[in-house]
PDB file of C-alpha atoms in Angstrom:
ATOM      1  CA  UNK A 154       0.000   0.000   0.000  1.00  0.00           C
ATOM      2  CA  UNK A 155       1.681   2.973  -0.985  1.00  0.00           C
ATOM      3  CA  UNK A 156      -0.479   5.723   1.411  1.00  0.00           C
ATOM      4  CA  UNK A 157      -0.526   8.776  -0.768  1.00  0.00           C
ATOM      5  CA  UNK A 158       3.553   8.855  -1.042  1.00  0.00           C
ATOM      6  CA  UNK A 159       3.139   9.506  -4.289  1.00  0.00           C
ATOM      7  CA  UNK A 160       0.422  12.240  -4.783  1.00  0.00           C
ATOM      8  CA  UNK A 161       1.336  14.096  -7.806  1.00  0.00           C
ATOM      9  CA  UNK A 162       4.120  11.766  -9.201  1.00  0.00           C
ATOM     10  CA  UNK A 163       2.894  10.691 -12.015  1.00  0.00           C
ATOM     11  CA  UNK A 164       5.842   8.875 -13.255  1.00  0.00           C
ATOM     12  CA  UNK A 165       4.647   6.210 -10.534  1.00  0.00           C
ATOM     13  CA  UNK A 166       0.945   6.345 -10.771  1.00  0.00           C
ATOM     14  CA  UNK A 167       0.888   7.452 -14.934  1.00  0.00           C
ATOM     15  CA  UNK A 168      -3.096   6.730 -15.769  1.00  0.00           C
ATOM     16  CA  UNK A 169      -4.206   8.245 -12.744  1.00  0.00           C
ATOM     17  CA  UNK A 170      -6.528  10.453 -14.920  1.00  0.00           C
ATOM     18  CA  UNK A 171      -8.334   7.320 -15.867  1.00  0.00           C
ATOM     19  CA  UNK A 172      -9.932   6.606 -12.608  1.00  0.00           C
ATOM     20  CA  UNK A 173     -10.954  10.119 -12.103  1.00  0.00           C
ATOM     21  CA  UNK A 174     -14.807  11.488 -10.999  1.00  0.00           C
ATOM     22  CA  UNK A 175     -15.424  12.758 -14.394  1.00  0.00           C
ATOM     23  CA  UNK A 176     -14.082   9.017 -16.297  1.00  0.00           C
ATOM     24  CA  UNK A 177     -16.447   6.595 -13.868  1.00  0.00           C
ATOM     25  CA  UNK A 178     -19.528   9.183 -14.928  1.00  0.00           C
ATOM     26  CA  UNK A 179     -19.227   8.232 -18.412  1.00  0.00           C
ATOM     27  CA  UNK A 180     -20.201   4.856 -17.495  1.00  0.00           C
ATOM     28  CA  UNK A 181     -23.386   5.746 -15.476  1.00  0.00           C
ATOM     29  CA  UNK A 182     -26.392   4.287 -17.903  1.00  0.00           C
ATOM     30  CA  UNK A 183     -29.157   4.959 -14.875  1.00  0.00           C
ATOM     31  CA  UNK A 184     -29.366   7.264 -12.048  1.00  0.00           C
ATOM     32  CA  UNK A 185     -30.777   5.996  -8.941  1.00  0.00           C
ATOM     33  CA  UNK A 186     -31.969   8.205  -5.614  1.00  0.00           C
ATOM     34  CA  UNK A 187     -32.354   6.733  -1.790  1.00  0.00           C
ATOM     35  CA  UNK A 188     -35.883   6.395  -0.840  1.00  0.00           C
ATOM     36  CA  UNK A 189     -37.349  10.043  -0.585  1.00  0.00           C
ATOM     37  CA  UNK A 190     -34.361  11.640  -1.527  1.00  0.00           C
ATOM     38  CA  UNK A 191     -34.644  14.019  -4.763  1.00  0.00           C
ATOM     39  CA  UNK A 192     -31.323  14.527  -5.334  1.00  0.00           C
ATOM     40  CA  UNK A 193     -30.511  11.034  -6.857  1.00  0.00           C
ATOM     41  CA  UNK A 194     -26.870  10.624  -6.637  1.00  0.00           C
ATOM     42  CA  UNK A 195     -26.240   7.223  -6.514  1.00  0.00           C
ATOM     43  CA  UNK A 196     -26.597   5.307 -10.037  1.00  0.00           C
ATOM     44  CA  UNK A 197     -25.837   2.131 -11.978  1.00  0.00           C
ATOM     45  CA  UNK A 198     -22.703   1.780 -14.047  1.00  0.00           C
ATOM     46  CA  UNK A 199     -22.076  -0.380 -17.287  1.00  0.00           C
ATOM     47  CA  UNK A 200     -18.481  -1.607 -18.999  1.00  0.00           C
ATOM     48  CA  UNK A 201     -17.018  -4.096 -21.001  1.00  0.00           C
ATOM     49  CA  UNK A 202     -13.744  -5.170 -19.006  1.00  0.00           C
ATOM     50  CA  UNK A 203     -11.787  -7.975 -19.586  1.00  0.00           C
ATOM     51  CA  UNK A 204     -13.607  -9.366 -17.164  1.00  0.00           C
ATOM     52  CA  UNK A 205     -16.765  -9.516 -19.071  1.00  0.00           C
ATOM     53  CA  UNK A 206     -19.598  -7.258 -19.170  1.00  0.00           C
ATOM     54  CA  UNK A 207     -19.762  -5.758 -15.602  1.00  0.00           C
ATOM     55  CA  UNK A 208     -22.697  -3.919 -13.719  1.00  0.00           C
ATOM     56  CA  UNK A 209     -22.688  -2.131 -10.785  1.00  0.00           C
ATOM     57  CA  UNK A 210     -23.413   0.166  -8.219  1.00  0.00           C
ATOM     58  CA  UNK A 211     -21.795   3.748  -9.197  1.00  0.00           C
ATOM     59  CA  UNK A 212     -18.681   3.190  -7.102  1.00  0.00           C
ATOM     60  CA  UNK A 213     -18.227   6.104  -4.661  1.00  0.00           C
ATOM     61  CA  UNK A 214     -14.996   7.992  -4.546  1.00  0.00           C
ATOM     62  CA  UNK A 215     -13.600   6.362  -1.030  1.00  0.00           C
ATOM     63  CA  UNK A 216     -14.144   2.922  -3.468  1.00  0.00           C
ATOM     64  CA  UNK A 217     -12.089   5.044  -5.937  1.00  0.00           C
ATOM     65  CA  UNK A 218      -9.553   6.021  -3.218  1.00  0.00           C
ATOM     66  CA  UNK A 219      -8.979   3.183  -1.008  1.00  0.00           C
ATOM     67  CA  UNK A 220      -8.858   0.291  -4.397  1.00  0.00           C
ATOM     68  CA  UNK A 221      -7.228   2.784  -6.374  1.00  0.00           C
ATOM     69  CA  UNK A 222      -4.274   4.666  -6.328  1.00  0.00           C
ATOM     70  CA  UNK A 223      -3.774   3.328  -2.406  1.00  0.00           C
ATOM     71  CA  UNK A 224      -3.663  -0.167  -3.654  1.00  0.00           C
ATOM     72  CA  UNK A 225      -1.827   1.383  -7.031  1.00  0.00           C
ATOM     73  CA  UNK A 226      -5.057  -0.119  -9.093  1.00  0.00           C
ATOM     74  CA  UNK A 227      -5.312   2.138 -12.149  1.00  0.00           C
ATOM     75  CA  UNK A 228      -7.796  -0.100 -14.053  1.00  0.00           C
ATOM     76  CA  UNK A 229     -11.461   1.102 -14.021  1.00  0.00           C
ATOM     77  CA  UNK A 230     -12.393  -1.762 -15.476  1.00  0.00           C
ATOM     78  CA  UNK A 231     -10.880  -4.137 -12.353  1.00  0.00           C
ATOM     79  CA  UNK A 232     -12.519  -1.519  -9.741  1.00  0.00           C
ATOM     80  CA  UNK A 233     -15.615  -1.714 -10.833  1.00  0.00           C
ATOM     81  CA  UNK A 234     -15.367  -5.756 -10.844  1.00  0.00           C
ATOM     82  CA  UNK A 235     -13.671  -5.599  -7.213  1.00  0.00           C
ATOM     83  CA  UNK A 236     -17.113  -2.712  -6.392  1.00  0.00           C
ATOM     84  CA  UNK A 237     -19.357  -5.197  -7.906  1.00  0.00           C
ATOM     85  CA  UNK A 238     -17.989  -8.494  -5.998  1.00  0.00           C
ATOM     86  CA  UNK A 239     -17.892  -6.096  -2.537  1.00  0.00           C
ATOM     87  CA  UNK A 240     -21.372  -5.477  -3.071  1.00  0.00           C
ATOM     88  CA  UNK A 241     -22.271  -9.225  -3.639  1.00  0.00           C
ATOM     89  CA  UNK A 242     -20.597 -10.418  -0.530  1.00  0.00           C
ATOM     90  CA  UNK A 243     -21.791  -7.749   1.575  1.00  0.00           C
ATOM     91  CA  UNK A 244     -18.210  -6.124   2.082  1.00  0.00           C
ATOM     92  CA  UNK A 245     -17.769  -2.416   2.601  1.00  0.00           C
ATOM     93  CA  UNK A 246     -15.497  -1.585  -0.694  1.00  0.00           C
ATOM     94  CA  UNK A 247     -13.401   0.951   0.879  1.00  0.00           C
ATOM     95  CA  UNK A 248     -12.641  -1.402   3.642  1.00  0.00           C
ATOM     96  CA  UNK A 249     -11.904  -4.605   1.829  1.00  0.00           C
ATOM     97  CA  UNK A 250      -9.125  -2.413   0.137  1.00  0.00           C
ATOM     98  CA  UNK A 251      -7.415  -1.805   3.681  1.00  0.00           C
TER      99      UNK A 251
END
């Protein structure tokens, strides 16, 4: 686990870019709200990984933070599998990546 030691280096951490807020959006197909709430931040995502076709929750951005650049996971495509399999077993995200 490399702990934020390397914020801003990207000669370590080169596709950080590709895990960023405005990259997972793009993969949102349907937004989805918490009961009463009219807001609706939460959502369903949608990509073709090399893992197959994956679907899943929107993954939040301590997901992003803990699985990503703290574990130095730069593949969207593996979060969103590792989000989706959290989800299925009932596991926090954020802290099966600790």
């Amino acid at each position: 686990m490399k702990n934020w030691t390397l914020y801003g280096d990207e000669v370590q951490f080169p596709k950080h870019a590709e895990i960023n807020g405005d990259n997972v959006i793009k993969y949102q197909y349907k937004k989805h709200a918490c009961t009463g709430c009219p807001l609706g931040c939460k959502g369903w995502m949608r990509l073709d990984t090399k893992y197959g076709l994956v679907e899943t929750s929107k993954i939040e951005y301590e997901t992003l933070s803990m699985m990503g650049p703290n574990c130095m996971i730069d593949d969207l495509g593996a979060l969103m599998k590792a989000n989706e399999l959290c989800n299925r077993l009932g596991w926090t995200p954020s802290a099966a990546a600790r």
